[in-house]
Coordinates of C-alpha atoms and ligand atoms in Angstrom, one line a residue:
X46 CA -103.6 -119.0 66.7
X47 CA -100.8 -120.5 69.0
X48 CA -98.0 -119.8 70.5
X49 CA -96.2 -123.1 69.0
X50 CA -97.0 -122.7 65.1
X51 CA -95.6 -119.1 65.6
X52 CA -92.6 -120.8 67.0
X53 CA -91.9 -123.1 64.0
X54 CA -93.1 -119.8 61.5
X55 CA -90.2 -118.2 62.9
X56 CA -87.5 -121.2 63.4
X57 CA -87.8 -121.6 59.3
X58 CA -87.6 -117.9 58.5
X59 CA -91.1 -116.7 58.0
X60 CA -92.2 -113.3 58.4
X61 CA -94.8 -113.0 61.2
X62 CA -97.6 -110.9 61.0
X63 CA -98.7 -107.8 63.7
X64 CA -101.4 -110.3 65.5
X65 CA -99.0 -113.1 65.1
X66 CA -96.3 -110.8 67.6
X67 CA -99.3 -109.5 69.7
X68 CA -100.6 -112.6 70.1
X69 CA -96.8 -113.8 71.3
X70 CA -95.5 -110.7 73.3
X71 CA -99.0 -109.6 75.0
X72 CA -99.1 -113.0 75.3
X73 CA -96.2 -113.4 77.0
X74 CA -96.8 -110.1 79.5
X75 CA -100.1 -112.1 80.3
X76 CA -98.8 -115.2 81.3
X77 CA -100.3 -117.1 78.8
X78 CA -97.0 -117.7 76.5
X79 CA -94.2 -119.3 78.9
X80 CA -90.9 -118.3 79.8
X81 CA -89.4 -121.7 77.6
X82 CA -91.9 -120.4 74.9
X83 CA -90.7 -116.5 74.8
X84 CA -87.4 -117.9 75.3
X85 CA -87.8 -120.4 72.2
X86 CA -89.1 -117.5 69.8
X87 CA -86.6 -115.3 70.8
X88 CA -83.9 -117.7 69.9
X89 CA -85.2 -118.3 66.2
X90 CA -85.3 -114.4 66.4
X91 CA -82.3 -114.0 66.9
X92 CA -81.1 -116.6 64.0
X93 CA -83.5 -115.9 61.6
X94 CA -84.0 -111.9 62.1
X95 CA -86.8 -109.9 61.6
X96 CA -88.3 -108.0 58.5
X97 CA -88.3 -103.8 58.9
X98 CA -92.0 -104.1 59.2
X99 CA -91.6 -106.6 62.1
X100 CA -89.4 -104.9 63.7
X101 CA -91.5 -102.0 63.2
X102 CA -94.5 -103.7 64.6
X103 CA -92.6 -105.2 67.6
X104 CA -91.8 -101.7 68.7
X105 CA -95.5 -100.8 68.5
X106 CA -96.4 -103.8 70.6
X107 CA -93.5 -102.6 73.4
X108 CA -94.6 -99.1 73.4
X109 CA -98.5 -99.9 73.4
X110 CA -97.4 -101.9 76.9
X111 CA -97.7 -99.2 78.6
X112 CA -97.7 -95.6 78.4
X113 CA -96.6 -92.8 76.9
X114 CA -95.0 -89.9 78.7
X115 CA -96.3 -86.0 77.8
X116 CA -93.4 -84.1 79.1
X117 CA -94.9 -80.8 77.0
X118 CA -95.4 -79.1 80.0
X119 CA -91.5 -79.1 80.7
X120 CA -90.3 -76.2 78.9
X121 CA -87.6 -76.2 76.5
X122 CA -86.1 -79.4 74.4
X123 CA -85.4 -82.7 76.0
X124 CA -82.6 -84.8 75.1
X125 CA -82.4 -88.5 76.3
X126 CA -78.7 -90.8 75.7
X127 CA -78.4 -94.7 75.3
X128 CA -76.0 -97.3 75.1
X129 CA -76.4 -100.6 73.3
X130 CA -74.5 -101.8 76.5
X131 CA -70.4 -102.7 77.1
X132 CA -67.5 -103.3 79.5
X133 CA -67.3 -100.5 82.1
X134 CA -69.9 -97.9 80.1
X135 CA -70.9 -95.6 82.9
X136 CA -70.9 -93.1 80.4
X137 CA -74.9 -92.3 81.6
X138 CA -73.8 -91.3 85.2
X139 CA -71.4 -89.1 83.9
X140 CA -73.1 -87.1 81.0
X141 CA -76.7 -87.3 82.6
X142 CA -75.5 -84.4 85.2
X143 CA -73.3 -82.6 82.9
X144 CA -75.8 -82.0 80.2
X145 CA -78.4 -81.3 83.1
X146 CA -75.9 -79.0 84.8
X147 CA -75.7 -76.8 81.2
X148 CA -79.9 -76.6 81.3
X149 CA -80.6 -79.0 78.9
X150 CA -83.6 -81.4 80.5
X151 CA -82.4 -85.2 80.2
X152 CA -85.2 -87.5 81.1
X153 CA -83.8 -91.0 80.9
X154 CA -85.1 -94.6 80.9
X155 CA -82.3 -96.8 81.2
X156 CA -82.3 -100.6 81.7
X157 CA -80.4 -103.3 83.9
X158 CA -77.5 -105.2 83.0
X159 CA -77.8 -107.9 79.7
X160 CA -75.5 -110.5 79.0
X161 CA -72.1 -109.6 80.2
X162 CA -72.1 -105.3 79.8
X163 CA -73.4 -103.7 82.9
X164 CA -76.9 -101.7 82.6
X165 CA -77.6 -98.0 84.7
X166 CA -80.3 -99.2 86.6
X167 CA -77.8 -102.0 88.2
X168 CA -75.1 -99.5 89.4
X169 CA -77.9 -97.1 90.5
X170 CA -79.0 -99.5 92.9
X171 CA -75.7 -99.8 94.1
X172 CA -76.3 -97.0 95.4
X173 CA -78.3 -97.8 98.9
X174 CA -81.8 -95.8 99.0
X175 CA -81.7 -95.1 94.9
X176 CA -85.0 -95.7 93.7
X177 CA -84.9 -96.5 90.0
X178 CA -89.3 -97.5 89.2
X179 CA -90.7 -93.4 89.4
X180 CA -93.6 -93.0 89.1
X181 CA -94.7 -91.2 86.1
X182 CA -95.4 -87.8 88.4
X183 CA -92.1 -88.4 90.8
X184 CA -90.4 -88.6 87.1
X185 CA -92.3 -85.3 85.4
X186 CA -91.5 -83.7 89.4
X187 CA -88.2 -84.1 89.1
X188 CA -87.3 -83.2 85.8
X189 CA -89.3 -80.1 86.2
X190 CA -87.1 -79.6 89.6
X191 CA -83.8 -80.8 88.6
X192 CA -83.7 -81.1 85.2
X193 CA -82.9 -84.7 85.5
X194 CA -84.5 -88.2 86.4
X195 CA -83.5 -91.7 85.5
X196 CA -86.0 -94.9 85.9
X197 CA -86.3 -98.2 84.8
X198 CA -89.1 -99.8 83.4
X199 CA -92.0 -100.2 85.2
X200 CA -95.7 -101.5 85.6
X201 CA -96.6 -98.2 82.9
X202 CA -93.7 -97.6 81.2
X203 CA -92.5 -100.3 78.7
X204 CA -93.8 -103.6 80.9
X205 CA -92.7 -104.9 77.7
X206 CA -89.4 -104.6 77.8
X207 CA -89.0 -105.1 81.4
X208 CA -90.3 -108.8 80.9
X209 CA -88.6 -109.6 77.4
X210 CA -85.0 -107.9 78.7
X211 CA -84.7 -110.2 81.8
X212 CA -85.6 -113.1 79.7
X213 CA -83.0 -112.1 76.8
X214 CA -80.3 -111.4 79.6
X215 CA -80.4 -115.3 80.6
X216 CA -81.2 -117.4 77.2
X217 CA -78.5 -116.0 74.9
X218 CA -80.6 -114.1 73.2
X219 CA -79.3 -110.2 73.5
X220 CA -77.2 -110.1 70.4
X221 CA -80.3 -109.2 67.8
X222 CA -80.7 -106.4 65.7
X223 CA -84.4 -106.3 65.8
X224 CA -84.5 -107.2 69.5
X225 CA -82.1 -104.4 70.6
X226 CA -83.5 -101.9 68.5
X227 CA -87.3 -102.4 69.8
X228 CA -85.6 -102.4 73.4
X229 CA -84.0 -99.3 73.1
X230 CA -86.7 -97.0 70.6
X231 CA -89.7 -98.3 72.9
X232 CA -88.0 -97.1 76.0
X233 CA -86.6 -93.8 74.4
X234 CA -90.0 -93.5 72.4
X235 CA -91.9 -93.9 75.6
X236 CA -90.1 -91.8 77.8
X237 CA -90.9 -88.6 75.7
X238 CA -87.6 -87.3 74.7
X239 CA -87.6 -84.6 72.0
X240 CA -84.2 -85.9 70.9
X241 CA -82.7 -89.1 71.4
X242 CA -78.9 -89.8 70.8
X243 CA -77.7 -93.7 70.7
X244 CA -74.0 -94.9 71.6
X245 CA -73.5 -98.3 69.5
X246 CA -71.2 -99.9 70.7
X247 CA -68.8 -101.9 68.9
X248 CA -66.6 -104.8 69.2
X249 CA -65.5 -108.1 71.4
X250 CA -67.2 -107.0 74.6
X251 CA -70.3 -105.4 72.9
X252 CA -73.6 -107.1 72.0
X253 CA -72.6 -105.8 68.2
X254 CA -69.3 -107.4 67.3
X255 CA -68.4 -106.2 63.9
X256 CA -69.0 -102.5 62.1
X257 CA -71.7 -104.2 59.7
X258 CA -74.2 -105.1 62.2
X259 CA -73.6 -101.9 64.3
X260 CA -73.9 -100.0 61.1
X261 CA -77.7 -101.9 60.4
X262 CA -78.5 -101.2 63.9
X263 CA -78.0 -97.7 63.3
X264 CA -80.1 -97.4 60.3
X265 CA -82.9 -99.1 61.8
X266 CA -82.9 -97.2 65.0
X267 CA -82.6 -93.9 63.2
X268 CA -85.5 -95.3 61.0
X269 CA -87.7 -95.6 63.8
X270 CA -86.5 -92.3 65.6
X271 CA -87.9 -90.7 62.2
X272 CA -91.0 -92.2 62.0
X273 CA -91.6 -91.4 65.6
X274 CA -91.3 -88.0 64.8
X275 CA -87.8 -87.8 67.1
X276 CA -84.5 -87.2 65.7
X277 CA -82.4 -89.6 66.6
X278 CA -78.6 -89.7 66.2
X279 CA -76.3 -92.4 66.8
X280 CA -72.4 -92.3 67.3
X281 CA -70.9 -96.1 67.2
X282 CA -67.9 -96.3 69.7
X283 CA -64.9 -98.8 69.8
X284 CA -66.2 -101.5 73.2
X285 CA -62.9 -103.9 72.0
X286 CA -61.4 -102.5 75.0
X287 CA -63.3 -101.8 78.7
X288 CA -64.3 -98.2 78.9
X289 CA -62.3 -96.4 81.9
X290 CA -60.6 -98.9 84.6
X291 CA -63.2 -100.5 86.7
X292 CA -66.1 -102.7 86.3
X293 CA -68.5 -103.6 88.5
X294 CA -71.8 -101.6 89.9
X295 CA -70.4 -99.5 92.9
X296 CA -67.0 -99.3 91.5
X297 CA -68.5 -97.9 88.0
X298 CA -70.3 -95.4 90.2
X299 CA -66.7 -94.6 92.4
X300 CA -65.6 -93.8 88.6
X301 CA -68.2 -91.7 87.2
X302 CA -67.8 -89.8 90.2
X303 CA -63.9 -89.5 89.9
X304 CA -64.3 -88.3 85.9
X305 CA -67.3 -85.4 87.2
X306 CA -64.2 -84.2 89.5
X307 CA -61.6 -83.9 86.6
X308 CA -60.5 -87.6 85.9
X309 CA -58.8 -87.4 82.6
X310 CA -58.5 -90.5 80.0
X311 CA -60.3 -92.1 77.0
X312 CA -63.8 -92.7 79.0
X313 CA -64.1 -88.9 80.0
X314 CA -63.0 -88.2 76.2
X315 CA -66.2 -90.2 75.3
X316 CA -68.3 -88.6 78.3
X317 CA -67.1 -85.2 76.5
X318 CA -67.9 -85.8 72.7
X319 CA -71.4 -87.6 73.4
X320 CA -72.4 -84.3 76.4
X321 CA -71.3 -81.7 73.3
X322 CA -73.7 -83.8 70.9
X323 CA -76.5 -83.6 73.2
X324 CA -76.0 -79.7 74.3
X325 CA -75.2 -78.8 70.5
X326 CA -78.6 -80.4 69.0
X327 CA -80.7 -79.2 72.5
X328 CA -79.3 -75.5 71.7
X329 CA -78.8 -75.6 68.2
X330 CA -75.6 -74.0 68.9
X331 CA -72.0 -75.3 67.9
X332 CA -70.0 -77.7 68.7
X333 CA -67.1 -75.3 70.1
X334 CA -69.7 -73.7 72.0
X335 CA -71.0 -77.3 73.6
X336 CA -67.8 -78.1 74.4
X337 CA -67.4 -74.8 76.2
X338 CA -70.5 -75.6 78.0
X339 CA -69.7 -79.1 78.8
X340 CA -66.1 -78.6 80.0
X341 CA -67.3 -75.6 82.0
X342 CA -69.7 -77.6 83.9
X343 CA -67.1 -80.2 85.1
X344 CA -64.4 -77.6 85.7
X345 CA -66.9 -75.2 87.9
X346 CA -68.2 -78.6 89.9
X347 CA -71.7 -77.8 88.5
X348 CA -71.9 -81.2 86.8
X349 CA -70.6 -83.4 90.2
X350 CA -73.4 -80.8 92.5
X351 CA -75.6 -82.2 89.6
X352 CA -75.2 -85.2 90.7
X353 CA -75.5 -85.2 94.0
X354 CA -78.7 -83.5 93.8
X355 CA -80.0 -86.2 91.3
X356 CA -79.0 -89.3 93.6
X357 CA -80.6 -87.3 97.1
X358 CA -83.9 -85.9 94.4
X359 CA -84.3 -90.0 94.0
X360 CA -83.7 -91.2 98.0
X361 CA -79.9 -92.0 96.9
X362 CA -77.4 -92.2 100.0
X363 CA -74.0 -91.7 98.1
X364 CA -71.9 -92.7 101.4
X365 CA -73.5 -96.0 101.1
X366 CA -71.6 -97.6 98.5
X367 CA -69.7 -100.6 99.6
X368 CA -67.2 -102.1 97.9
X369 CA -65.6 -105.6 99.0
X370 CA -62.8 -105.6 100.7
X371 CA -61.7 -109.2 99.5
X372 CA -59.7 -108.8 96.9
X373 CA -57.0 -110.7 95.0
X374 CA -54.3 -109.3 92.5
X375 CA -53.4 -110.4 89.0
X376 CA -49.7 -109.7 88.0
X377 CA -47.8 -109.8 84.6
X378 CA -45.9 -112.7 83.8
X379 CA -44.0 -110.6 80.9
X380 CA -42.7 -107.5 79.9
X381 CA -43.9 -104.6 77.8
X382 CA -46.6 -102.2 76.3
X383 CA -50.1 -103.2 77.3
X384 CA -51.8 -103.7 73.7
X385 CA -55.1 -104.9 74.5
X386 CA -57.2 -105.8 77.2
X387 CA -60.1 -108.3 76.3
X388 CA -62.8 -106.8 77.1
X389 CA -65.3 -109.7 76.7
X390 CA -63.2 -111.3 78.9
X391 CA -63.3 -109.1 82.0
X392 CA -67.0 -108.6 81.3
X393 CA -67.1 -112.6 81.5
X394 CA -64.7 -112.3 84.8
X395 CA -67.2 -109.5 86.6
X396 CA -70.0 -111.3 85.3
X397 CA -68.8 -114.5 87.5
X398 CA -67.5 -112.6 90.5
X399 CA -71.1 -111.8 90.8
X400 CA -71.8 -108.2 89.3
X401 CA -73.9 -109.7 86.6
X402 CA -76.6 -112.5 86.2
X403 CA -76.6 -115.9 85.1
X404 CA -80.4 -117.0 85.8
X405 CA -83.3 -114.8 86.0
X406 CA -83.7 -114.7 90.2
X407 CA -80.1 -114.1 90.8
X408 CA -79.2 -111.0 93.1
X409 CA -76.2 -109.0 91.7
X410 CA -73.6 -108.2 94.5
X411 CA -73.2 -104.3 93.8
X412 CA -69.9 -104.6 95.9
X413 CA -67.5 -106.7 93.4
X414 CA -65.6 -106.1 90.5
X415 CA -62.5 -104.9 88.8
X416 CA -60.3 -102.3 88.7
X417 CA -57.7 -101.9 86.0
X418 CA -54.1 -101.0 87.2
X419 CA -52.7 -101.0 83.6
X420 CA -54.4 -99.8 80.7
X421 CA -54.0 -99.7 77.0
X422 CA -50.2 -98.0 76.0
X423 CA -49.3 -98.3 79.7
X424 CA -45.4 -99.9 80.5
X425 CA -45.5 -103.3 82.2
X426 CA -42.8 -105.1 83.9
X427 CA -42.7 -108.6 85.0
X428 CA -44.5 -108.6 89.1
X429 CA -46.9 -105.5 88.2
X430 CA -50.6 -105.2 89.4
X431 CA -52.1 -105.7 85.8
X432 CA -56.3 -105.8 87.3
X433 CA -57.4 -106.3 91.0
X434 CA -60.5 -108.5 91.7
X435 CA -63.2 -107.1 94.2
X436 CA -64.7 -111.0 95.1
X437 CA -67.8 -111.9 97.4
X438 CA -67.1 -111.3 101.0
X439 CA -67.9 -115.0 101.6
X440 CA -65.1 -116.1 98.7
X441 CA -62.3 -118.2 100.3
X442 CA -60.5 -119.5 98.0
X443 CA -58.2 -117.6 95.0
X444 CA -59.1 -117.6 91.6
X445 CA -56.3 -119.3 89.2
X446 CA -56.3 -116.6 86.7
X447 CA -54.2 -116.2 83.4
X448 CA -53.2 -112.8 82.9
X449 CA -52.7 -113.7 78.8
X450 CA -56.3 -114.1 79.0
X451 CA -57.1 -110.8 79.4
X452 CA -54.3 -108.7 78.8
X453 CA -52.0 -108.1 75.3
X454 CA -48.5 -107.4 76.4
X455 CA -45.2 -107.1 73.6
Ligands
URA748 N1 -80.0 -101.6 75.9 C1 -81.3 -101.8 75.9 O1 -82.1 -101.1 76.6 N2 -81.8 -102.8 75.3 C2 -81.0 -103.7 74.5 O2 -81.5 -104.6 73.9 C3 -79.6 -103.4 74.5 C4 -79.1 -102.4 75.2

């Protein structure tokens, strides 16, 4: 077998068989297939798709990277939440503590940032001291402590997908169904969740752009949930539009933290609806009831000491977060109703402020981003702060941006 006949297999639209992807992907993990390789096959991937039973097989091959966890000796149900990734989602850092404040155990495996949406373990960092590769006892420890822990991918849990997501983030190669939904199963799979509940995002500034595909992702993910043995639910959400008003890793965080002390808007609607979904299927109560629970726990400050005790259980310093002080203002050249705001746009804009990466070795800076003045519906007259740019320190000179790029206004 090699690596290059699999290649061409896949770049005409052949279905590859289970020693054909283990030869790849192990492969790969090995060093023996190359970075151009991996980044080659993932490519025709990503044109030519994958069968179920690929797909299927890929997700063995991530899991079988590493290990499994047994969290049986944690009593009681555990419920673990993902997003397929957009504009501003901290929805994580919000419901993590909430649903952990109500008793429900939430061990999470989240990943970094792909393409232009942000990823958990990015704005985690942010956060000086946060340590997101646990150990698989310093995970089980804290989740029997605090009900909570959240970790990236490490040497023994999904290697896999640690090595395939970096690559996908820098070769264009994060908008695959197959791709996304082995990503996302092996690390929810892997992390021994009883109950696993997906956010698909949807739309311009979300790796699925139309309701078809996000409605095929959904199908297969709750496929492999199933065969896992894990039900698996998944909600598809509007990403057309940012979620909440600022973008960026320490400013996300800043937000999460604002919508935990009583922040009201769309993105703690969201933080709401998906906390009652994962209370009401971990109790097996109703949704009234989850709601009760969930708005309780923000309201009493349970869900924000939650918090706090989750960033300190994992050597988080929360007065550490720096944002830049260099910042630069966009104003509106017209007058109106703000009726959209790209949000693939002002992903692209953070991305090239520096929140995100463009090649693999790239260091994010966790202090830049961008904060919405004027949101959807909001009145706009001609002068107003629409955004504000958080830039490098070290940037001099202002960026000539066109507000009709990123903002709708009639
Ligand atoms: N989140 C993941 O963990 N993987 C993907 O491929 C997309 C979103």
């Amino acid at each position: 077998m090699n690596i290059i006949d699999i290649i061409n297999k896949k770049r005409v639209g052949l279905e590859l068989n289970k020693e054909e992807l283990e030869y790849a992907f192990n492969g790969y993990l090995k060093g023996i297939v190359k970075d151009y390789q991996m980044s080659s096959l993932l490519m025709a991937i990503c044109i030519k798709g994958m069968s179920e039973k690929e797909t299927f097989d890929l997700v063995d091959i991530f899991i079988k990277s590493g290990d499994v966890l047994d969290l049986s000796s944690i009593p009681g149900i555990k419920v673990d939440k993902h997003s397929t990734g957009g504009i501003g989602d901290k929805i994580t850092l919000i419901i993590a503590p909430i649903v952990a404040a109500c008793g429900v155990v939430v061990p999470k495996m989240s990943g970094r940032g792909l393409g232009y949406t942000g990823g958990t373990i990015d704005k985690l960092e942010s956060i000086k001291g946060f340590n997101v590769s646990l150990t698989e006892e310093e995970f089980i420890n804290a989740l029997k402590t605090i009900k909570l822990a959240v970790t990236g991918q490490t040497a023994n849990l999904c290697p896999m997908d640690k090595a395939i997501y970096a690559l996908r983030d820098v070769t264009g190669t994060t908008s695959s169904i197959p791709l996304i939904a082995s990503s996302i199963m092996s690390k929810k799979i892997a992390g021994g969740a009883d109950k696993i509940l997906i956010d698909i995002k949807c739309g311009n500034g979300a790796l699925m752009e139309n309701m078809d595909d996000a409605l095929k992702l959904r199908e297969i993910m709750e496929k492999i949930g199933e065969y896992y043995g894990k039900e698996t639910i998944c909600e598809i959400s509007d990403m057309n539009t940012p979620l909440g008003s600022n973008i960026g890793n320490s400013l996300e965080v800043i937000e999460a933290m604002d919508v935990l002390h009583g922040k009201k808007g769309e993105l703690t609607d969201l933080a709401i609806k998906i906390a009652t979904e994962m209370i009401k299927v971990s109790k097996d109560i109703t949704v009234e009831e989850a709601k009760n629970e969930v708005i309780f726990a923000i309201n009493s400050g349970n869900a924000f000491k939650k918090f706090l005790e989750f960033v300190k259980n994992q050597g988080g310093d929360i007065n550490s977060l720096v944002v830049s002080t260099n910042i630069e203002t966009v104003k509106a050249t017209s007058a109106g109703e703000v009726k959209k705001i790209n949000a693939l746009n002002i992903g692209k804009l953070s991305c090239s402020l520096g929140a995100g990466r463009i090649n693999k070795e790239d260091t994010i800076d966790y202090s830049v981003g961008i904060v919405l003045n004027k949101l959807v519906g909001d009145k706009v007259n001609i002068g107003d702060t629409l955004f504000t740019m958080y830039k490098k320190q070290s940037e001099v000179n202002p960026l000539n941006i066109n507000p009709d790029d990123y903002y709708e206004i009639k």
